[in-house]
C-alpha positions as a Python dict, from the first residue, in 0.01 Angstrom:
ca = {
    (1, 'M'): (0, 0, 0),
    (2, 'P'): (345, -167, 30),
    (3, 'D'): (424, -427, 300),
    (4, 'P'): (541, -252, 618),
    (5, 'V'): (797, -533, 685),
    (6, 'P'): (1058, -588, 413),
    (7, 'R'): (1070, -955, 317),
    (8, 'P'): (1376, -1146, 192),
    (9, 'P'): (1369, -1239, -176),
    (10, 'K'): (1213, -1577, -253),
    (11, 'A'): (1459, -1865, -282),
    (12, 'P'): (1455, -2052, -614),
    (13, 'P'): (1244, -2371, -602),
    (14, 'K'): (1439, -2679, -494),
    (15, 'E'): (1483, -2981, -718),
    (16, 'P'): (1211, -3237, -643),
    (17, 'I'): (1333, -3550, -467),
    (18, 'V'): (1288, -3845, -701),
    (19, 'R'): (1208, -4168, -516),
    (20, 'V'): (1343, -4482, -681),
    (21, 'P'): (1154, -4804, -605),
    (22, 'R'): (1403, -5038, -441),
    (23, 'S'): (1256, -5353, -593),
    (24, 'D'): (1377, -5240, -934),
    (25, 'I'): (1740, -5200, -828),
    (26, 'R'): (1952, -5492, -944),
    (27, 'I'): (2292, -5549, -778),
    (28, 'P'): (2544, -5732, -995),
    (29, 'P'): (2664, -6058, -838),
    (30, 'D'): (3028, -5945, -837),
    (31, 'F'): (2938, -5643, -625),
    (32, 'F'): (2977, -5843, -304),
    (33, 'P'): (3302, -6033, -241),
    (34, 'P'): (3270, -6413, -235),
    (35, 'K'): (3200, -6565, 104),
    (36, 'P'): (3490, -6747, 274),
    (37, 'E'): (3462, -7124, 290),
    (38, 'E'): (3219, -7212, 563),
    (39, 'V'): (3388, -7376, 862),
    (40, 'P'): (3228, -7716, 920),
    (41, 'E'): (3058, -7747, 1255),
    (42, 'I'): (3264, -7959, 1495),
    (43, 'R'): (3048, -8236, 1636),
    (44, 'I'): (3161, -8417, 1951),
    (45, 'P'): (3038, -8776, 1978),
    (46, 'P'): (2798, -8814, 2273),
    (47, 'D'): (3022, -9070, 2445),
    (48, 'Q'): (3311, -8819, 2455),
    (49, 'I'): (3115, -8538, 2622),
    (50, 'R'): (3228, -8515, 2984),
    (51, 'R'): (2937, -8472, 3219),
    (52, 'P'): (2954, -8431, 3596),
    (53, 'P'): (2855, -8748, 3782),
    (54, 'M'): (2485, -8762, 3854),
    (55, 'E'): (2377, -8775, 4218),
    (56, 'P'): (2145, -9064, 4301),
    (57, 'P'): (1785, -8948, 4339),
    (58, 'K'): (1695, -8860, 4696),
    (59, 'P'): (1415, -9068, 4848),
    (60, 'F'): (1085, -8883, 4867),
    (61, 'I'): (973, -8852, 5228),
    (62, 'D'): (600, -8795, 5275),
    (63, 'R'): (574, -8552, 5568),
    (64, 'A'): (194, -8573, 5581),
    (65, 'A'): (195, -8934, 5695),
}
């Protein structure tokens, strides 16, 4: 007995996806452009750093006495 519902023809099988292990991929060194010269970090001597003047410590008043 034939199928009562007509079905669309089967699609051809798809190509299997081939997974490539990433650890085996080698990138040639000239693939990435050379890095620009690193800018040296500017260090300010500690005696030239301007700090706000420190307030003198306030005397501790013991309220419990």
